[in-house]
Coordinates of C-alpha atoms and ligand atoms in Angstrom, one line a residue:
X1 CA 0.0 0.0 0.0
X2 CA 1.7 3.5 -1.2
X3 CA 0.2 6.4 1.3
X4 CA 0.5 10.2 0.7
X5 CA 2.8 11.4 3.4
X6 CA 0.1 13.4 4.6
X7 CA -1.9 10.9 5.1
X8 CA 1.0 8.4 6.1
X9 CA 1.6 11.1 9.1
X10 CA -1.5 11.3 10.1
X11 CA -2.2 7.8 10.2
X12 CA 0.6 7.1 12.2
X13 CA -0.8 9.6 14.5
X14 CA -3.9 7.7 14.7
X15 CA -2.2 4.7 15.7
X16 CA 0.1 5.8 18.3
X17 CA -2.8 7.5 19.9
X18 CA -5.6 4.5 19.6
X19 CA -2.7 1.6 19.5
X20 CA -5.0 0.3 16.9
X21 CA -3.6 -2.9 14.8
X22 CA -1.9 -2.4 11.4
X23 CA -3.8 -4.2 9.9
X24 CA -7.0 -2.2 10.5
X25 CA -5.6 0.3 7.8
X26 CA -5.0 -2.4 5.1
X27 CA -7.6 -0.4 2.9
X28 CA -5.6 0.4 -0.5
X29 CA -8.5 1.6 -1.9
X30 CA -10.0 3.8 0.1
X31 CA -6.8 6.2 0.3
X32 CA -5.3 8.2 -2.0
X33 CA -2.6 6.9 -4.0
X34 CA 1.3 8.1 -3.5
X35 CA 1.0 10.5 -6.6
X36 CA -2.0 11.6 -5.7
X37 CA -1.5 15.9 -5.5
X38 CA -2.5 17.2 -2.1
X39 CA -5.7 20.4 -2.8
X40 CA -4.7 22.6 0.3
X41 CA -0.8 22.6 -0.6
X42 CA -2.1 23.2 -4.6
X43 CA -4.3 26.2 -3.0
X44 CA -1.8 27.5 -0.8
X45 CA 0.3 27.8 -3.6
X46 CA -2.0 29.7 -5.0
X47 CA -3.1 32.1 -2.1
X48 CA -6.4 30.3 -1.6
X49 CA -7.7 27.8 1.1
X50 CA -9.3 24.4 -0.3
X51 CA -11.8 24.0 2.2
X52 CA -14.4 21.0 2.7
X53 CA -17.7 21.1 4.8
X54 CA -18.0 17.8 7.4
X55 CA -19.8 16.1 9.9
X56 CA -18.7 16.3 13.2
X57 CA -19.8 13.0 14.5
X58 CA -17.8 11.1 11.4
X59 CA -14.6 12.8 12.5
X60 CA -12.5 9.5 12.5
X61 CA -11.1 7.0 10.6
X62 CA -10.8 7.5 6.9
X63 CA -13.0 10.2 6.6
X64 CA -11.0 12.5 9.5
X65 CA -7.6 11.3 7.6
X66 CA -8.8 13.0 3.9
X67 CA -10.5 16.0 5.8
X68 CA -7.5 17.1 7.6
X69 CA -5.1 16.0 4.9
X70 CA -6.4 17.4 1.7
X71 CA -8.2 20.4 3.0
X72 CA -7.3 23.7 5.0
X73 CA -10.7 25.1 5.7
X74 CA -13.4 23.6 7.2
X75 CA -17.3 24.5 7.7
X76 CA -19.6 22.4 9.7
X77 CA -22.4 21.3 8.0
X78 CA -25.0 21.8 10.7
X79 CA -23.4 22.1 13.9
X80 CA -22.9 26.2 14.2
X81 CA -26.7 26.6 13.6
X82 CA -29.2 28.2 15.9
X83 CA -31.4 24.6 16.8
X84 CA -27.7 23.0 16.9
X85 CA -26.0 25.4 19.4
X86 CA -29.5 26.4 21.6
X87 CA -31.7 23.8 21.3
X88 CA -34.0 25.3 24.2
X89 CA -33.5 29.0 25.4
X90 CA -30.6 29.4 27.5
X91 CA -29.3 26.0 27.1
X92 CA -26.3 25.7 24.7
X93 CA -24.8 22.7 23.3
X94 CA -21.9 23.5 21.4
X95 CA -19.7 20.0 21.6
X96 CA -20.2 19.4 17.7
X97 CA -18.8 23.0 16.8
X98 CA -16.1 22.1 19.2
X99 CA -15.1 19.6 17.8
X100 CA -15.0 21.0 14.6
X101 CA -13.1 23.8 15.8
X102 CA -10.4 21.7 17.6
X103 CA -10.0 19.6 14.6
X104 CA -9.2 22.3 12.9
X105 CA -6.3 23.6 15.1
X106 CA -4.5 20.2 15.2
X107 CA -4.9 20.2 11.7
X108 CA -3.8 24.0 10.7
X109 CA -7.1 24.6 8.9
X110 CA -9.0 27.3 8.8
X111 CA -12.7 27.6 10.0
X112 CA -15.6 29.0 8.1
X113 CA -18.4 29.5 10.8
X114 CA -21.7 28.8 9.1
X115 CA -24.0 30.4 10.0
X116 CA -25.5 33.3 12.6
X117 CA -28.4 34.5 11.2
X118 CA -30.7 31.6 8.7
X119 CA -34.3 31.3 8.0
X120 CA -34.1 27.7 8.5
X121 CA -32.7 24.9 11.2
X122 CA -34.1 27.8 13.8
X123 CA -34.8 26.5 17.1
X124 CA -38.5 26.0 17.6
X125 CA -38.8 28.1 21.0
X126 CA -37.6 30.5 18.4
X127 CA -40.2 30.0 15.8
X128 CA -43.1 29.4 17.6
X129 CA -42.5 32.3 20.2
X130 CA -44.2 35.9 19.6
X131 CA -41.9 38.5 19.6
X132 CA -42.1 42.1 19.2
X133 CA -39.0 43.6 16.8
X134 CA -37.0 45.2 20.0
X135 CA -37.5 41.4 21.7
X136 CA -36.1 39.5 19.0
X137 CA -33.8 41.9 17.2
X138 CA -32.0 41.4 20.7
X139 CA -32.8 37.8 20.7
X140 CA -31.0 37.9 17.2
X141 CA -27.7 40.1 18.6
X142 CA -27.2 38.2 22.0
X143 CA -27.3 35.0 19.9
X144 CA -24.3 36.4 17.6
X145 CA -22.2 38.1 20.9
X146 CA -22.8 34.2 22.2
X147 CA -21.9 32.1 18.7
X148 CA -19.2 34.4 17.8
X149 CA -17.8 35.6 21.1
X150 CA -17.0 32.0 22.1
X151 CA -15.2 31.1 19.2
X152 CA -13.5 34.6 19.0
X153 CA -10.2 34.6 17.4
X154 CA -10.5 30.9 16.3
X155 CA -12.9 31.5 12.9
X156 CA -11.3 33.1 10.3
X157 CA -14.6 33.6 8.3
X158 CA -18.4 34.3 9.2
X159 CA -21.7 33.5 7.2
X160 CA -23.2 36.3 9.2
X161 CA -26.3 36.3 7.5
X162 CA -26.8 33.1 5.3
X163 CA -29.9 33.1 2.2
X164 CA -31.5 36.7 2.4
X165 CA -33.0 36.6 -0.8
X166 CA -35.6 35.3 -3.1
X167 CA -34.9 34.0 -6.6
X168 CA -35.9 37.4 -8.2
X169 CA -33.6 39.8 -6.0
X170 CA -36.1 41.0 -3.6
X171 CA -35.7 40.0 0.6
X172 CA -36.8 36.6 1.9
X173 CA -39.5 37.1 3.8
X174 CA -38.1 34.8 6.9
X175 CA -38.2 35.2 10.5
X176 CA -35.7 38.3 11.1
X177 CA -36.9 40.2 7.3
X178 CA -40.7 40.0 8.3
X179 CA -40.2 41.4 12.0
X180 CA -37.3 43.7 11.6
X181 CA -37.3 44.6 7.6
X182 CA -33.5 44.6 6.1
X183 CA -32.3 46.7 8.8
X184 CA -31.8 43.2 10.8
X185 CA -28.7 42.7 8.2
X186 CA -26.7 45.6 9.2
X187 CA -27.8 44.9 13.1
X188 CA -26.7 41.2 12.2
X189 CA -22.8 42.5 10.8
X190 CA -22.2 45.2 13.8
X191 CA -22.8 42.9 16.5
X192 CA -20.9 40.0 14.5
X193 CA -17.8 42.8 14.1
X194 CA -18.0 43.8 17.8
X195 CA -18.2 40.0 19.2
X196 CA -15.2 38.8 17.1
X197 CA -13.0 41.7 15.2
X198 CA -10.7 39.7 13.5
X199 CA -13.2 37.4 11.8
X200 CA -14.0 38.3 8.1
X201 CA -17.7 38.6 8.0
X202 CA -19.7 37.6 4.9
X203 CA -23.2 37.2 3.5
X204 CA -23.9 33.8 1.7
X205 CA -26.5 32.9 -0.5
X206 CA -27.1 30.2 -3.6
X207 CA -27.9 31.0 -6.9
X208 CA -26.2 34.2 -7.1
X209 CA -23.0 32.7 -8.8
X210 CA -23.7 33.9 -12.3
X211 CA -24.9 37.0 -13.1
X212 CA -28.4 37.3 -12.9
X213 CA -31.5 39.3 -10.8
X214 CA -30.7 37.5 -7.4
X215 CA -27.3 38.2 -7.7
X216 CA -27.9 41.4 -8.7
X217 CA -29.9 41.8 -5.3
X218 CA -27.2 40.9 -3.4
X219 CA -24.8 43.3 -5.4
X220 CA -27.2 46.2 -4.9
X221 CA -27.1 45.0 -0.9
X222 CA -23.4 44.8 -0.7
X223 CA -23.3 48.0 -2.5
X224 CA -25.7 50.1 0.1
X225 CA -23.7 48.3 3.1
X226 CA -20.2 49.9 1.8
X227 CA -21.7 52.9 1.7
X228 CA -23.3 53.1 5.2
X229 CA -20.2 51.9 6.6
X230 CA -21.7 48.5 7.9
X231 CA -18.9 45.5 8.3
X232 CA -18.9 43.5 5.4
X233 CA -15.7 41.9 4.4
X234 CA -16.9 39.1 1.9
X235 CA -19.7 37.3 -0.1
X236 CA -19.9 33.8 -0.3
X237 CA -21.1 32.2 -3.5
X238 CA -22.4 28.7 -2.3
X239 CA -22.2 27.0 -5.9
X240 CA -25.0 24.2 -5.3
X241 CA -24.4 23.1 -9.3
X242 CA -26.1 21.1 -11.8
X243 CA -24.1 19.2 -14.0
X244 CA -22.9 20.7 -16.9
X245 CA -24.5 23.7 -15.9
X246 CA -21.7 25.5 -14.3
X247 CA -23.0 29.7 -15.1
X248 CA -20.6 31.0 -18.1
X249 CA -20.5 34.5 -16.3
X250 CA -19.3 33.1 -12.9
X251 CA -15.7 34.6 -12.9
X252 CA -17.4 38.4 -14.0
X253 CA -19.9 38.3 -11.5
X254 CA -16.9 36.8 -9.0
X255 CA -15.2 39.8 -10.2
X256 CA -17.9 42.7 -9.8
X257 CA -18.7 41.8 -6.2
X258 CA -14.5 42.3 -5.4
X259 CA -14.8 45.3 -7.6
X260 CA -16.9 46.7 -4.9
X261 CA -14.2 46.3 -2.2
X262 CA -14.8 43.2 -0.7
X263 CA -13.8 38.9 -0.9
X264 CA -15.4 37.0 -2.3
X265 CA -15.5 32.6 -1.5
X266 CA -17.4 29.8 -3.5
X267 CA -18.5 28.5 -0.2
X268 CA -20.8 25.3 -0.7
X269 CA -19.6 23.7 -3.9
X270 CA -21.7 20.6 -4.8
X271 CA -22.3 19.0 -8.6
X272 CA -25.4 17.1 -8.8
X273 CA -25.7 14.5 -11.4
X274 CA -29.0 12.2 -12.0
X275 CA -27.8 8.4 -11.0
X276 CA -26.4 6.2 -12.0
X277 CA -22.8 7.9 -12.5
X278 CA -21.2 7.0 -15.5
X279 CA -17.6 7.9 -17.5
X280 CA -19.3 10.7 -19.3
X281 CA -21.0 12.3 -16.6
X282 CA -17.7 11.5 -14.1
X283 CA -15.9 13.6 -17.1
X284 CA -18.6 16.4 -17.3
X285 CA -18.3 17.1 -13.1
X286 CA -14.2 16.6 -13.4
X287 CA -14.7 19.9 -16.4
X288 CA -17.4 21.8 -13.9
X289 CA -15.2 21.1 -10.9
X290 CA -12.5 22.5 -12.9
X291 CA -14.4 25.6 -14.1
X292 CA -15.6 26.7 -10.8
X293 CA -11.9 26.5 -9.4
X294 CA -10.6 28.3 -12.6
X295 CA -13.3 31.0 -11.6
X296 CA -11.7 31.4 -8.5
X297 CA -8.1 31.6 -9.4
X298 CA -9.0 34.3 -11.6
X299 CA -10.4 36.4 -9.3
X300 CA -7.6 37.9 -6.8
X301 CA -10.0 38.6 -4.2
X302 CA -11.7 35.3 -4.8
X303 CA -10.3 33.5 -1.3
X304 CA -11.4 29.4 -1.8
X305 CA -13.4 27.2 -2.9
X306 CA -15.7 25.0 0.0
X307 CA -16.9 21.4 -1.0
X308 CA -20.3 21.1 0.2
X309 CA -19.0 17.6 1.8
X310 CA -15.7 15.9 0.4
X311 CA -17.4 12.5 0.1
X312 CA -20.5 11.3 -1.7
X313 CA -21.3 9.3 1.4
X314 CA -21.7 13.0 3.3
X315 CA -24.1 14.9 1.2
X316 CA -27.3 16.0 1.4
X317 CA -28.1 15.6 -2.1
X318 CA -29.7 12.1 -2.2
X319 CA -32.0 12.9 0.8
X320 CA -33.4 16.0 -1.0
X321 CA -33.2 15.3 -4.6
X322 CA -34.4 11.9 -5.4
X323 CA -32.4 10.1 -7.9
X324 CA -29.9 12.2 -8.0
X325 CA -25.7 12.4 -6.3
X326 CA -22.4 11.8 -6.9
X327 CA -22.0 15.4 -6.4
X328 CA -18.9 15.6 -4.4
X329 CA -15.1 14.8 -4.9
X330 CA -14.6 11.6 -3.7
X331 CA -17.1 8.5 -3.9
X332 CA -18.3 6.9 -1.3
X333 CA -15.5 4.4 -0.8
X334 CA -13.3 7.9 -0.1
X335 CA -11.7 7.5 -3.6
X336 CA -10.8 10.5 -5.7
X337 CA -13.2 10.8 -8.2
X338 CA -12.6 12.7 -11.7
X339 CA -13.5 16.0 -10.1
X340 CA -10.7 15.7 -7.6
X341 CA -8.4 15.8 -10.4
X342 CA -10.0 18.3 -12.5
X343 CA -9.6 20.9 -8.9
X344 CA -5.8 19.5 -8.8
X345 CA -5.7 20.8 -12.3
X346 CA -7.0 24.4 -12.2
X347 CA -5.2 24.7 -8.7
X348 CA -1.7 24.1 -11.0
X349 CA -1.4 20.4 -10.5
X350 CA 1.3 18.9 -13.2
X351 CA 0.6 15.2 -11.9
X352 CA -0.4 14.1 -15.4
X353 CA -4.0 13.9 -15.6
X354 CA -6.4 11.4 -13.3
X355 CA -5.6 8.0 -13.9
X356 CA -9.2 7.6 -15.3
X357 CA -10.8 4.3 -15.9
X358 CA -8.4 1.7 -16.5
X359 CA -10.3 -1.2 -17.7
X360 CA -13.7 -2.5 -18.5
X361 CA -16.0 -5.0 -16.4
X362 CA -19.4 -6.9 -17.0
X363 CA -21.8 -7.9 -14.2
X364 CA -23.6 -10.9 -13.9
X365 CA -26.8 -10.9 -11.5
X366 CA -28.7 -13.9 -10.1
X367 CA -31.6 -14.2 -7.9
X368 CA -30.3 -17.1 -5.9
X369 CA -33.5 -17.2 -3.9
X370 CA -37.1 -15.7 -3.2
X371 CA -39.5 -15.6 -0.8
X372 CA -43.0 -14.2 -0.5
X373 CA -41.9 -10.5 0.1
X374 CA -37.8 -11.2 0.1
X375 CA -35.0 -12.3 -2.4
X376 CA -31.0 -12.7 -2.3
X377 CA -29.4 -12.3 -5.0
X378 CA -25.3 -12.3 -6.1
X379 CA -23.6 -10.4 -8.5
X380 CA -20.3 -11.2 -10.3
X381 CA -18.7 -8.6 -11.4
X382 CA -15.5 -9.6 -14.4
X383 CA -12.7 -7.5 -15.4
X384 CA -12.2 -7.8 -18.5
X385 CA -9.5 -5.7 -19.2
X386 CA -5.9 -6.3 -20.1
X387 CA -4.7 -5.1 -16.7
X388 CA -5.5 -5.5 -12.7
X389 CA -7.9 -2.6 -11.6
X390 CA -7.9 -1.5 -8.2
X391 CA -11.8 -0.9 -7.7
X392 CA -15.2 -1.6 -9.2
X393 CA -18.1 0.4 -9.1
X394 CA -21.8 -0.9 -10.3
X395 CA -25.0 0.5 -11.0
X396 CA -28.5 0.0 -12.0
X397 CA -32.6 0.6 -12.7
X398 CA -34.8 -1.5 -10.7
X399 CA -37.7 -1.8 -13.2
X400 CA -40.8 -3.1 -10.2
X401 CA -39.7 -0.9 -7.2
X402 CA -37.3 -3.7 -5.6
X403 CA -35.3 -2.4 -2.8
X404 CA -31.8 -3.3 -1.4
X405 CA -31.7 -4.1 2.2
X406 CA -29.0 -5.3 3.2
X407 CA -25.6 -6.5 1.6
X408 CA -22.1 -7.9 1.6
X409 CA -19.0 -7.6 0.1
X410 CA -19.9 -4.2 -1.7
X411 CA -21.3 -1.0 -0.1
X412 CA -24.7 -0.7 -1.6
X413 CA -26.7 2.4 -1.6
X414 CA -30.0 2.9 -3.7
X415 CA -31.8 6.4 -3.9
X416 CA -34.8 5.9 -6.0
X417 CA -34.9 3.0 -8.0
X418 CA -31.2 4.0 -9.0
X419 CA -29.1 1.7 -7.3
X420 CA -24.8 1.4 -6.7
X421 CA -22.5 -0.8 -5.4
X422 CA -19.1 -0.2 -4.7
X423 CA -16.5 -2.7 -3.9
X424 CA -15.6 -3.3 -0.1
X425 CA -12.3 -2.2 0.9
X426 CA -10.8 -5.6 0.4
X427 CA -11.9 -7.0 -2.5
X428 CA -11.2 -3.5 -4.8
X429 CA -8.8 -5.6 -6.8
X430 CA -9.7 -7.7 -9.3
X431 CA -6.5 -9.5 -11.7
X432 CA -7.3 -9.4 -15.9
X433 CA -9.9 -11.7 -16.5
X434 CA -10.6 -12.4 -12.9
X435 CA -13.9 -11.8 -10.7
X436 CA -15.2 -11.0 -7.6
X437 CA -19.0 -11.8 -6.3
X438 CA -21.4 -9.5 -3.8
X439 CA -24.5 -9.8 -2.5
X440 CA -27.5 -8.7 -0.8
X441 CA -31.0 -9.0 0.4
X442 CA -34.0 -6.8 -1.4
X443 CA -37.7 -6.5 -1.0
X444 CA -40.2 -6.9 -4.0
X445 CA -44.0 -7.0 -5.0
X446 CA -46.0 -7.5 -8.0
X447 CA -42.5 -8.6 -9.8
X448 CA -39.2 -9.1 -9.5
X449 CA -37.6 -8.5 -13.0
X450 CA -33.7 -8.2 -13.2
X451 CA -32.5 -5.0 -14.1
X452 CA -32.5 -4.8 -18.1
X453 CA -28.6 -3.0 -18.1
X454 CA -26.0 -2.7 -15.8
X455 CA -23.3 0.0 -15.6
X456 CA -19.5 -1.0 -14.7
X457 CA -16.6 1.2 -14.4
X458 CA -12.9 0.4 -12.6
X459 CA -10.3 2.6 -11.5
Ligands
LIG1 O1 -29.3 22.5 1.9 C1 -28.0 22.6 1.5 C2 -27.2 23.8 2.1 C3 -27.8 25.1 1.6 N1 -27.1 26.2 2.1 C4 -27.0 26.3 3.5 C5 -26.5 25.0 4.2 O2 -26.5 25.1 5.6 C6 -27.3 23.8 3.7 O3 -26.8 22.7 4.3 C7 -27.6 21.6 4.6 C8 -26.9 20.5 5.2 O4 -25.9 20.0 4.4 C9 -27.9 19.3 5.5 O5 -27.3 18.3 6.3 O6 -28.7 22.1 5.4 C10 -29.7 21.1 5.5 C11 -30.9 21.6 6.2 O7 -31.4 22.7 5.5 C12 -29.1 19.9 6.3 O8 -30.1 18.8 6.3 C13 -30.5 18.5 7.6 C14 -31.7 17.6 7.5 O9 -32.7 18.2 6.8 C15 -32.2 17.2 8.8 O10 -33.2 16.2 8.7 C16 -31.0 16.6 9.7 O11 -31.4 16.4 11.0 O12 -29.5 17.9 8.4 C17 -29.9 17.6 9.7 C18 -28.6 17.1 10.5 O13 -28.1 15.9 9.9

């Protein structure tokens, strides 16, 4: 097994620290490989930060090893919210953030705090109380002194006030807008500035990364804040994509936002695709990864990119858009997908290109037994290629509404009727002309009908 040093250092941290056996990290494919560039020394070469949004609670293992190896930001992905930090009023909880937060030190990253002020994830003694303005405007600022005045000094960048407007450029009527008017944005900044100075504050939204009438909103906002002497130090662009779609005017509206006098971040960068993955669509994210980033490193003020999760088995996508994933970096085995490389690319990365698919498979899938409501079946998947691969990755159409239970030898997930499979860490290699098998336990009614294609792809 070849390890990036990074990793290799860290790793051996692990160990020393848990005592845990070698052989636990015998997982070739799951890591990186040796030649494998490393984004935050790419971005820092650069002047930019290549940050990643996590989970606190999956902070070990693997999934701590990439974060704090590949990345030098770091956003939590829920745990700085309002219903995370003050469930009920008065009572905090901040251990997730903490953790975060402490990660971050022992890993020299930086820390985008996300976020103060949000229409959503409120706390519902929040929601459901009746407030007059003065009540919850101060409601509002003691929640920031709290937030930000206990991280002070450790947060190098603040989503003050995260998804103000509407799709057309006019406020979102939420919570704070409907009570307080836009005044609440300014209130929102000052007490943000005066609980932590040296953080940069920012105001964050989603589609606003090309140009366009809710970007122009927030332009006009930014605009009207400069001018009133509010503290506003950046705008975050959160860059929640479509394949393929990445906005052609992305770098100029990048550009007219630092033109005003302040930074400007891609802060939640995510590329949805419509499952099952395949070469061609793994090519298309790799170019839209690469665009995004190029967008960045064009803009001087521009200071990172953020990956709305590094992992495909961290994002929110599947749970909100049916169907659809595969819209981060690395799969859900943790290996660098495409995209990875097309970001090592833009950031200045000479490696030589990803190393792309390097072989073909077919798949073989039997019901091997079925009950009234249940079946098992196994799947064989060949490599028929001239060469060993080092992982396998399967995917189909259930045609009559079968679901995947539970499975072994592969990591199965299904969203839909779209279902992939993934090999296990240990049985990722597969000699030319060799085979390995999986298999699982489904549900069905009315029919059971194999799926009519399969997808196969190898790295
Ligand atoms: O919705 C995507 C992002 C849009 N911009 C602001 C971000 O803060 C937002 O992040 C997502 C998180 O990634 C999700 O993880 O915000 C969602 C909520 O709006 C988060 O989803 C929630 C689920 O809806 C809850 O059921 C769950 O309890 O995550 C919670 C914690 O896992």
């Amino acid at each position: 097994m070849r390890l990036h040093p990074h990793a290799l250092r860290r790793t051996a941290l692990g160990l020393a620290a848990t005592g845990a056996l070698l052989i636990g990290l015998a997982t070739p494919s799951a890591l990186a490989q040796a030649a494998d560039p490393v984004l935050r020394d790419l971005a820092e070469a650069k002047g930019k930060y290549y940050g990643t949004a996590v989970t606190a609670s999956k902070l070990t293992g693997t999934y701590a090893d990439i974060a704090g190896s590949q990345f030098n930001s770091i956003t939590p992905g829920n745990e700085m919210k309002w219903e995370s930090v003050e469930p009920s009023r008065g009572t905090y909880n901040w251990s997730g953030a903490d953790r975060i937060v402490d990660f971050a030190e022992a890993h020299d990253m930086e820390v985008r705090g996300h976020t103060l002020v949000w229409h959503s994830q409120l706390p519902g003694w929040l929601t459901n109380g009746s407030w007059t303005a003065d009540q919850l405007r101060t409601l509002m600022t003691d929640h920031i002194t709290a937030e930000a005045g206990r991280y002070k000094g450790r947060i190098s960048h603040w989503d003050v006030v995260n998804e103000p407007f509407n799709e057309d450029g006019t406020f979102r009527q939420s919570l704070f807008h409907s009570k307080l008017g836009p005044s609440y944005i300014a209130d929102a900044l000052r007490a943000a500035r005066a609980a932590d100075p040296d953080a940069k504050l920012y105001l964050n939204d989603y589609n606003t990364d090309g140009l366009g009438a809710k970007s122009d909103g927030m332009y006009n906002l930014v605009k009207s804040l400069k001018a009133q002497g509010v503290p506003i130090d950046g705008v975050g662009f959160q860059g929640h994509l479509i394949l393929g779609q990445v906005p052609s005017t992305m770098k100029a509206n990048l550009q007219r936002f630092a033109d005003l006098g302040v930074d400007v971040a891609v802060t939640e960068l995510d590329i949805r695709m419509t499952l099952p993955a395949t070469d061609a669509k793994l090519a298309q994210q790799k170019a839209d990864y690469r665009a995004v980033t190029d967008a960045c490193v064009a803009v001087s003020r521009c200071k990172g990119v953020t990956a709305w999760g590094f992992t495909d088995s961290d994002s929110w996508i599947p749970d909100v858009f049916e169907g659809q994933g595969a819209a981060t970096p690395y799969d859900e085995n943790y290996r660098p997908k495409p995209a990875y490389y097309g970001i090592a690319e833009s950031l200045g990365w000479t490696g030589g290109g990803d190393p792309g698919p390097t072989g073909s498979c077919t798949v073989g899938y039997t019901v091997t037994s079925q009950w009234n409501t249940g079946f098992t079946a196994n799947v064989t998947v060949k490599n028929t290629g001239s060469s060993p691969v080092g992982g396998w990755q399967v995917a189909w159409t259930y045609p009559s509404g079968q679901r995947v239970t539970s499975a072994w030898n592969a990591t199965v997930t299904q969203s839909g009727a779209q279902v992939t499979a993934a090999n296990a860490a240990y049985n990722g290699t597969i000699g030319a002309g060799g085979s390995v098998s999986f298999g699982f336990n489904g549900t069905w009614s009315g029919a059971n009908t194999a799926p009519a294609t399969f997808t196969c792809t190898t790295r």
